[in-house]
Amino acid sequence: MKTFHNPHHAAHAGQQEMFRGRMVPCHEVPARLDFVLAELQRRPLGALQTPEVDDAALDAAIGRVHSARYLDFLRGAWAEWVAMDPANAERDALPSVWPLSNRHGFRNDVLPTNFAACLGLFSFDSGSPLTAGTWAAARGGAACALAAAQDVSAGARSAFALSRPPGHHAGPDFLGGYCFLNNAAIAAQALRDAGHAKVAVLDVDYHHGNGTQTIFYERADVLTVSIHGDPATEYPFFLGHADERGAGAGEGFNLNLALPRGTGFSVWHETLNTALQAVQRFGATALVVPMGLDTFEGDPISGFTLKSADYFTMGEALAAAGLPTVFTFEGGYAVDAVGTNAVNLLEGFQRAA
Ligand code: Q9C
Ligand code: ZN
């Protein structure tokens, strides 16, 4: 499989995130991608390349899953942040006030001119710093997702979009969970637009893929499945429960498989089989796997206990679905193990495919 990696990823390097009342160093760091790239050089799976996609096609692909209002905000956010106060050039932008969706009478239909208010309007947490290079890095990631989808549409069995910041928490018009543009959703929509009638997204990150779920929630042509830590105790807390099954035309086309903190690979693997049966029953013609490696036992912010060797098995099981597959790179914060775990999964897939 080819890997499309993002040459702009390091332009997004947050300094700190809010955690339990204080600022702590970001978990989502550029070294994560560098470790995966280094491991792919040691254990090659196929060509390693940067994406070459048409600029207009890229903007169109991003615009298929994110609102124009959100994209205008994201594109101009850094300039507005610095315009508020030149001293801001040295600091990341983090939100500190939110309209709580539509609760308590707060409005989200009127766009404030105040940048700090806009940042709150488009964010759902205070752990996702927006920096000078965030837009360039996120857009470069979308290019990887689009290139991977194009490669698979052209007949490749699989392709890997290796980018950061990750994407699966980003929704139609919001950022959060270290995510800005939803690479997995962009890939899924690109596969649809290239003629795949039914696309399944199977999210294996530790955290519920709330952004992807929300993007496709009312659609029957994209099945979204997520295996994740129970939102009763785990981030993102406010979505990811079993009773969220889709709405309208999309009713029955979202599946949440939540597992308790502490879950190990044998239960996780059984759950993957449940997920794969749903993909099969749906009749998917292509698959997108938002690949988070934060299910690893050594992950500093997560609670499952998978071991490095388990990722081979995971990859083999995913290959058994027999579908053209795009992988996107999501979480995984045990930085020195993330390369091994990612490549184990992809190697397991490739061996079995
Ligand atoms: N700063 C992904 O794995 N943690 N995102 C909240 C407060 C947020 C994880 C801690 C975890 C987001 C892509
Ligand atoms: Zn995660």
Short mmCIF file of C-alpha atoms and ligand atoms in Angstrom, two decimals:
data_model
loop_
_atom_site.label_atom_id
_atom_site.label_comp_id
_atom_site.label_asym_id
_atom_site.label_seq_id
_atom_site.Cartn_x
_atom_site.Cartn_y
_atom_site.Cartn_z
CA MET A 1 0.00 0.00 0.00
CA LYS A 2 1.05 3.54 -0.70
CA THR A 3 1.47 6.02 2.12
CA PHE A 4 0.58 9.64 1.47
CA HIS A 5 2.26 11.69 4.18
CA ASN A 6 1.72 15.33 5.00
CA PRO A 7 4.80 17.50 4.43
CA HIS A 8 3.16 20.35 6.38
CA HIS A 9 2.25 18.43 9.51
CA ALA A 10 4.94 19.97 11.73
CA ALA A 11 3.54 23.44 11.03
CA HIS A 12 0.90 22.47 13.59
CA ALA A 13 2.68 22.18 16.92
CA GLY A 14 0.59 23.24 19.88
CA GLN A 15 2.35 24.31 23.05
CA GLN A 16 -0.14 23.43 25.76
CA GLU A 17 -3.63 22.10 26.35
CA MET A 18 -5.97 22.63 29.27
CA PHE A 19 -6.06 19.57 31.50
CA ARG A 20 -7.73 19.42 34.92
CA GLY A 21 -7.38 23.07 35.69
CA ARG A 22 -3.89 23.62 34.42
CA MET A 23 -1.97 23.91 31.21
CA VAL A 24 0.05 20.81 30.28
CA PRO A 25 2.25 20.07 27.25
CA CYS A 26 0.27 18.86 24.22
CA HIS A 27 -0.01 15.12 23.78
CA GLU A 28 -0.56 15.48 20.05
CA VAL A 29 3.01 16.29 18.94
CA PRO A 30 4.84 16.27 15.58
CA ALA A 31 7.13 13.42 16.71
CA ARG A 32 4.13 11.06 16.49
CA LEU A 33 4.14 11.21 12.73
CA ASP A 34 7.92 11.12 12.50
CA PHE A 35 7.96 7.81 14.38
CA VAL A 36 5.44 6.27 11.99
CA LEU A 37 7.38 7.52 8.98
CA ALA A 38 10.65 6.14 10.39
CA GLU A 39 9.03 2.75 10.99
CA LEU A 40 7.66 2.71 7.45
CA GLN A 41 11.19 3.33 6.20
CA ARG A 42 12.42 0.37 8.27
CA ARG A 43 9.53 -1.89 7.23
CA PRO A 44 8.31 -0.63 3.86
CA LEU A 45 4.75 -1.42 2.83
CA GLY A 46 4.91 0.43 -0.48
CA ALA A 47 5.73 3.85 -1.87
CA LEU A 48 6.06 6.70 0.62
CA GLN A 49 4.99 9.92 -1.03
CA THR A 50 3.52 13.35 -0.46
CA PRO A 51 0.09 13.90 -2.01
CA GLU A 52 -0.26 15.59 -5.37
CA VAL A 53 -3.81 16.78 -5.64
CA ASP A 54 -5.37 19.60 -7.57
CA ASP A 55 -5.92 22.70 -5.39
CA ALA A 56 -9.50 23.26 -6.53
CA ALA A 57 -10.34 19.57 -6.17
CA LEU A 58 -8.96 19.66 -2.63
CA ASP A 59 -11.03 22.67 -1.64
CA ALA A 60 -14.09 20.99 -3.13
CA ALA A 61 -13.41 17.77 -1.22
CA ILE A 62 -13.01 19.64 2.08
CA GLY A 63 -16.18 21.61 1.34
CA ARG A 64 -18.14 18.38 0.91
CA VAL A 65 -17.91 17.68 4.65
CA HIS A 66 -17.32 21.04 6.36
CA SER A 67 -19.49 24.17 6.27
CA ALA A 68 -18.32 27.29 4.43
CA ARG A 69 -18.77 29.30 7.63
CA TYR A 70 -16.43 26.99 9.55
CA LEU A 71 -13.83 26.87 6.76
CA ASP A 72 -13.80 30.68 6.47
CA PHE A 73 -13.19 30.84 10.21
CA LEU A 74 -10.42 28.22 10.21
CA ARG A 75 -8.61 29.68 7.22
CA GLY A 76 -8.47 33.16 8.75
CA ALA A 77 -8.26 32.24 12.42
CA TRP A 78 -4.56 32.79 13.01
CA ALA A 79 -4.52 36.22 11.35
CA GLU A 80 -7.50 37.29 13.45
CA TRP A 81 -5.91 35.96 16.61
CA VAL A 82 -2.77 38.02 16.00
CA ALA A 83 -4.82 41.04 14.97
CA MET A 84 -6.48 40.99 18.44
CA ASP A 85 -3.07 41.61 20.01
CA PRO A 86 0.34 41.38 18.31
CA ALA A 87 1.65 39.59 21.42
CA ASN A 88 -0.65 36.71 20.51
CA ALA A 89 1.84 35.71 17.80
CA GLU A 90 3.81 33.96 20.56
CA ARG A 91 0.81 32.06 21.96
CA ASP A 92 -1.60 29.47 20.69
CA ALA A 93 -5.26 30.31 20.47
CA LEU A 94 -7.53 28.40 22.86
CA PRO A 95 -11.22 29.01 23.48
CA SER A 96 -12.55 30.11 26.84
CA VAL A 97 -16.24 30.78 26.20
CA TRP A 98 -18.85 28.57 24.52
CA PRO A 99 -22.47 28.97 23.43
CA LEU A 100 -23.34 25.44 24.70
CA SER A 101 -25.00 24.61 21.40
CA ASN A 102 -28.56 25.85 21.65
CA ARG A 103 -29.00 25.43 25.36
CA HIS A 104 -29.78 28.24 27.77
CA GLY A 105 -30.96 30.47 24.96
CA PHE A 106 -27.47 31.14 23.62
CA ARG A 107 -27.46 31.76 19.88
CA ASN A 108 -25.10 30.22 17.36
CA ASP A 109 -26.74 31.67 14.26
CA VAL A 110 -25.14 35.11 14.66
CA LEU A 111 -21.40 35.07 14.07
CA PRO A 112 -19.67 37.32 16.64
CA THR A 113 -17.02 39.68 15.30
CA ASN A 114 -14.97 39.04 18.44
CA PHE A 115 -12.41 36.36 17.60
CA ALA A 116 -12.33 34.75 21.06
CA ALA A 117 -16.09 34.30 20.81
CA CYS A 118 -15.81 32.79 17.32
CA LEU A 119 -13.16 30.39 18.54
CA GLY A 120 -15.55 29.22 21.26
CA LEU A 121 -18.40 28.94 18.78
CA PHE A 122 -16.41 26.58 16.56
CA SER A 123 -14.65 24.56 19.30
CA PHE A 124 -15.95 21.99 21.75
CA ASP A 125 -12.98 21.72 24.09
CA SER A 126 -9.96 23.65 25.35
CA GLY A 127 -7.45 20.96 24.47
CA SER A 128 -7.03 21.78 20.78
CA PRO A 129 -4.70 24.73 20.36
CA LEU A 130 -4.94 26.59 17.10
CA THR A 131 -1.52 27.75 15.92
CA ALA A 132 0.11 29.71 13.10
CA GLY A 133 0.48 26.58 10.99
CA THR A 134 -2.76 24.80 11.86
CA TRP A 135 -4.60 25.59 8.64
CA ALA A 136 -1.65 24.61 6.42
CA ALA A 137 -1.15 21.37 8.31
CA ALA A 138 -4.83 20.45 8.38
CA ARG A 139 -5.23 21.23 4.69
CA GLY A 140 -2.16 19.12 3.93
CA GLY A 141 -3.84 16.29 5.83
CA ALA A 142 -7.00 16.61 3.79
CA ALA A 143 -4.81 16.35 0.69
CA CYS A 144 -3.43 13.04 2.02
CA ALA A 145 -6.96 11.76 2.64
CA LEU A 146 -8.07 12.77 -0.84
CA ALA A 147 -4.99 11.26 -2.50
CA ALA A 148 -5.49 7.99 -0.59
CA ALA A 149 -9.16 7.87 -1.62
CA GLN A 150 -8.21 8.56 -5.24
CA ASP A 151 -5.61 5.79 -5.17
CA VAL A 152 -8.14 3.31 -3.82
CA SER A 153 -10.82 4.49 -6.28
CA ALA A 154 -8.32 3.84 -9.05
CA GLY A 155 -8.03 0.23 -7.94
CA ALA A 156 -5.50 0.02 -5.12
CA ARG A 157 -6.45 -2.50 -2.43
CA SER A 158 -5.50 -0.01 0.28
CA ALA A 159 -3.82 3.32 0.97
CA PHE A 160 -2.64 5.15 4.06
CA ALA A 161 -3.18 8.85 4.73
CA LEU A 162 -0.44 9.61 7.25
CA SER A 163 -1.12 13.02 8.66
CA ARG A 164 -1.56 15.06 11.77
CA PRO A 165 -3.34 16.85 13.31
CA PRO A 166 -5.85 14.00 13.45
CA GLY A 167 -9.41 14.43 12.21
CA HIS A 168 -12.12 12.18 13.58
CA HIS A 169 -13.39 14.56 16.29
CA ALA A 170 -13.86 17.44 13.81
CA GLY A 171 -17.47 17.88 12.70
CA PRO A 172 -19.21 19.80 9.92
CA ASP A 173 -18.58 23.09 11.70
CA PHE A 174 -16.47 22.42 14.76
CA LEU A 175 -12.99 21.50 15.93
CA GLY A 176 -11.96 19.64 19.07
CA GLY A 177 -10.10 16.62 20.36
CA TYR A 178 -6.92 17.84 18.59
CA CYS A 179 -8.83 17.69 15.25
CA PHE A 180 -9.62 20.43 12.71
CA LEU A 181 -10.52 18.82 9.39
CA ASN A 182 -12.06 15.35 9.34
CA ASN A 183 -9.69 13.41 7.09
CA ALA A 184 -11.63 10.14 7.40
CA ALA A 185 -14.89 11.84 6.41
CA ILE A 186 -13.16 13.60 3.51
CA ALA A 187 -11.85 10.22 2.30
CA ALA A 188 -15.26 8.54 2.73
CA GLN A 189 -17.03 11.31 0.81
CA ALA A 190 -14.36 11.24 -1.91
CA LEU A 191 -14.94 7.48 -2.29
CA ARG A 192 -18.69 8.13 -2.60
CA ASP A 193 -18.07 10.84 -5.18
CA ALA A 194 -15.80 8.52 -7.15
CA GLY A 195 -18.69 6.09 -7.50
CA HIS A 196 -18.61 3.80 -4.48
CA ALA A 197 -22.31 3.38 -3.69
CA LYS A 198 -21.87 2.44 -0.05
CA VAL A 199 -18.92 3.42 2.11
CA ALA A 200 -18.36 2.20 5.66
CA VAL A 201 -16.25 4.00 8.25
CA LEU A 202 -14.92 1.77 11.02
CA ASP A 203 -13.27 3.88 13.68
CA VAL A 204 -10.81 1.99 15.90
CA ASP A 205 -9.45 4.97 17.85
CA TYR A 206 -9.86 4.77 21.65
CA HIS A 207 -12.13 7.82 21.54
CA HIS A 208 -15.55 7.90 19.93
CA GLY A 209 -15.41 9.38 16.42
CA ASN A 210 -18.01 12.01 17.19
CA GLY A 211 -17.14 14.29 14.28
CA THR A 212 -17.51 11.55 11.69
CA GLN A 213 -20.74 10.30 13.29
CA THR A 214 -22.23 13.80 13.16
CA ILE A 215 -21.17 14.41 9.55
CA PHE A 216 -22.93 11.28 8.29
CA TYR A 217 -25.68 10.90 10.93
CA GLU A 218 -28.61 11.45 8.60
CA ARG A 219 -27.25 9.51 5.65
CA ALA A 220 -27.87 5.94 4.55
CA ASP A 221 -25.01 5.82 2.04
CA VAL A 222 -22.23 6.02 4.64
CA LEU A 223 -22.30 3.62 7.57
CA THR A 224 -20.39 4.87 10.60
CA VAL A 225 -19.20 2.37 13.22
CA SER A 226 -17.02 3.23 16.19
CA ILE A 227 -15.39 1.03 18.84
CA HIS A 228 -14.36 3.18 21.78
CA GLY A 229 -14.12 3.82 25.50
CA ASP A 230 -17.55 4.27 27.11
CA PRO A 231 -18.45 7.98 26.90
CA ALA A 232 -19.93 7.77 30.40
CA THR A 233 -16.33 7.94 31.62
CA GLU A 234 -14.25 8.69 28.51
CA TYR A 235 -13.70 11.65 26.18
CA PRO A 236 -15.61 13.02 24.25
CA PHE A 237 -18.28 12.21 26.90
CA PHE A 238 -21.30 13.75 25.17
CA LEU A 239 -21.63 11.37 22.23
CA GLY A 240 -20.86 7.73 21.47
CA HIS A 241 -23.67 5.85 23.24
CA ALA A 242 -25.29 2.69 21.88
CA ASP A 243 -28.70 4.34 21.42
CA GLU A 244 -27.32 6.76 18.78
CA ARG A 245 -28.37 4.82 15.71
CA GLY A 246 -28.67 7.53 13.08
CA ALA A 247 -31.59 9.81 12.22
CA GLY A 248 -34.00 10.31 9.34
CA ALA A 249 -32.75 8.51 6.24
CA GLY A 250 -29.68 7.61 8.28
CA GLU A 251 -31.60 5.70 10.92
CA GLY A 252 -29.86 2.36 11.46
CA PHE A 253 -26.64 3.53 9.77
CA ASN A 254 -24.64 4.46 12.85
CA LEU A 255 -23.31 1.88 15.30
CA ASN A 256 -21.55 2.69 18.56
CA LEU A 257 -19.75 -0.13 20.33
CA ALA A 258 -18.65 1.31 23.67
CA LEU A 259 -16.39 -0.69 25.98
CA PRO A 260 -15.38 -0.04 29.58
CA ARG A 261 -12.01 1.35 30.55
CA GLY A 262 -9.60 -1.53 31.11
CA THR A 263 -10.88 -3.61 28.17
CA GLY A 264 -8.24 -5.94 26.70
CA PHE A 265 -7.75 -7.36 23.23
CA SER A 266 -9.88 -10.50 23.47
CA VAL A 267 -13.07 -8.50 24.13
CA TRP A 268 -11.92 -5.77 21.75
CA HIS A 269 -11.39 -8.35 19.00
CA GLU A 270 -14.88 -9.86 19.51
CA THR A 271 -16.25 -6.34 19.25
CA LEU A 272 -14.35 -5.81 16.01
CA ASN A 273 -16.07 -8.90 14.63
CA THR A 274 -19.45 -7.40 15.54
CA ALA A 275 -18.42 -4.21 13.76
CA LEU A 276 -17.24 -6.10 10.68
CA GLN A 277 -20.52 -8.03 10.51
CA ALA A 278 -22.36 -4.70 10.41
CA VAL A 279 -20.10 -3.51 7.59
CA GLN A 280 -20.80 -6.75 5.71
CA ARG A 281 -24.59 -6.55 6.24
CA PHE A 282 -24.55 -2.95 5.04
CA GLY A 283 -23.00 -4.08 1.78
CA ALA A 284 -20.13 -1.59 1.78
CA THR A 285 -18.08 -1.35 -1.39
CA ALA A 286 -15.26 0.56 0.30
CA LEU A 287 -13.97 1.01 3.83
CA VAL A 288 -12.33 3.88 5.71
CA VAL A 289 -10.51 3.08 8.94
CA PRO A 290 -9.76 6.06 11.19
CA MET A 291 -6.75 4.40 12.77
CA GLY A 292 -6.07 5.48 16.33
CA LEU A 293 -3.32 3.65 18.18
CA ASP A 294 -4.41 5.01 21.55
CA THR A 295 -5.97 1.63 22.42
CA PHE A 296 -2.38 0.64 23.34
CA GLU A 297 -1.71 -0.37 26.96
CA GLY A 298 0.98 2.28 27.27
CA ASP A 299 -1.14 5.19 26.07
CA PRO A 300 -0.94 8.07 28.56
CA ILE A 301 -4.51 9.36 28.09
CA SER A 302 -6.51 6.22 27.31
CA GLY A 303 -7.71 3.07 29.08
CA PHE A 304 -7.58 -0.09 26.94
CA THR A 305 -4.77 -2.62 27.27
CA LEU A 306 -3.85 -3.71 23.72
CA LYS A 307 -0.29 -4.91 23.16
CA SER A 308 1.89 -4.16 20.15
CA ALA A 309 1.45 -7.67 18.73
CA ASP A 310 -2.35 -7.28 18.83
CA TYR A 311 -2.19 -4.71 16.03
CA PHE A 312 -1.07 -7.40 13.55
CA THR A 313 -4.23 -9.34 14.41
CA MET A 314 -6.32 -6.20 14.08
CA GLY A 315 -4.93 -5.55 10.62
CA GLU A 316 -5.57 -9.14 9.52
CA ALA A 317 -9.17 -8.96 10.76
CA LEU A 318 -9.75 -5.70 8.87
CA ALA A 319 -8.33 -7.21 5.68
CA ALA A 320 -10.80 -10.10 5.97
CA ALA A 321 -13.61 -7.64 5.15
CA GLY A 322 -12.19 -7.84 1.62
CA LEU A 323 -12.84 -4.18 0.84
CA PRO A 324 -10.78 -1.41 -0.77
CA THR A 325 -9.58 0.39 2.34
CA VAL A 326 -8.30 3.84 3.23
CA PHE A 327 -6.54 4.26 6.58
CA THR A 328 -6.25 7.66 8.23
CA PHE A 329 -3.93 8.37 11.14
CA GLU A 330 -5.80 9.47 14.27
CA GLY A 331 -4.75 9.19 17.94
CA GLY A 332 -1.93 7.34 19.70
CA TYR A 333 0.09 9.21 22.31
CA ALA A 334 2.62 6.64 23.50
CA VAL A 335 4.93 8.36 21.06
CA ASP A 336 7.81 5.88 21.00
CA ALA A 337 5.42 2.96 20.34
CA VAL A 338 3.09 4.61 17.86
CA GLY A 339 5.25 3.81 14.83
CA THR A 340 5.54 0.13 15.74
CA ASN A 341 1.84 -0.18 16.47
CA ALA A 342 0.70 1.63 13.32
CA VAL A 343 2.97 -0.37 11.04
CA ASN A 344 2.06 -3.63 12.80
CA LEU A 345 -1.59 -2.96 11.98
CA LEU A 346 -0.89 -2.01 8.36
CA GLU A 347 1.53 -4.91 7.87
CA GLY A 348 -1.03 -7.34 9.31
CA PHE A 349 -3.58 -5.94 6.86
CA GLN A 350 -1.26 -6.12 3.88
CA ARG A 351 -0.13 -9.66 4.65
CA ALA A 352 -3.73 -10.90 4.85
CA ALA A 353 -5.14 -8.79 2.01
N1 Q9C B 1 -7.00 18.32 27.34
C1 Q9C B 1 -7.70 11.80 19.46
O1 Q9C B 1 -7.30 10.73 19.90
N2 Q9C B 1 -8.27 14.79 25.91
N3 Q9C B 1 -8.10 12.80 20.25
C2 Q9C B 1 -8.82 15.74 26.75
C3 Q9C B 1 -7.98 17.58 28.02
C4 Q9C B 1 -8.75 14.87 24.59
C5 Q9C B 1 -8.08 12.64 21.68
C6 Q9C B 1 -7.83 16.13 27.78
C7 Q9C B 1 -8.46 13.62 23.86
C8 Q9C B 1 -8.62 13.79 22.38
C9 Q9C B 1 -7.71 12.05 18.00
ZN ZN B 2 -8.18 9.00 20.36
#
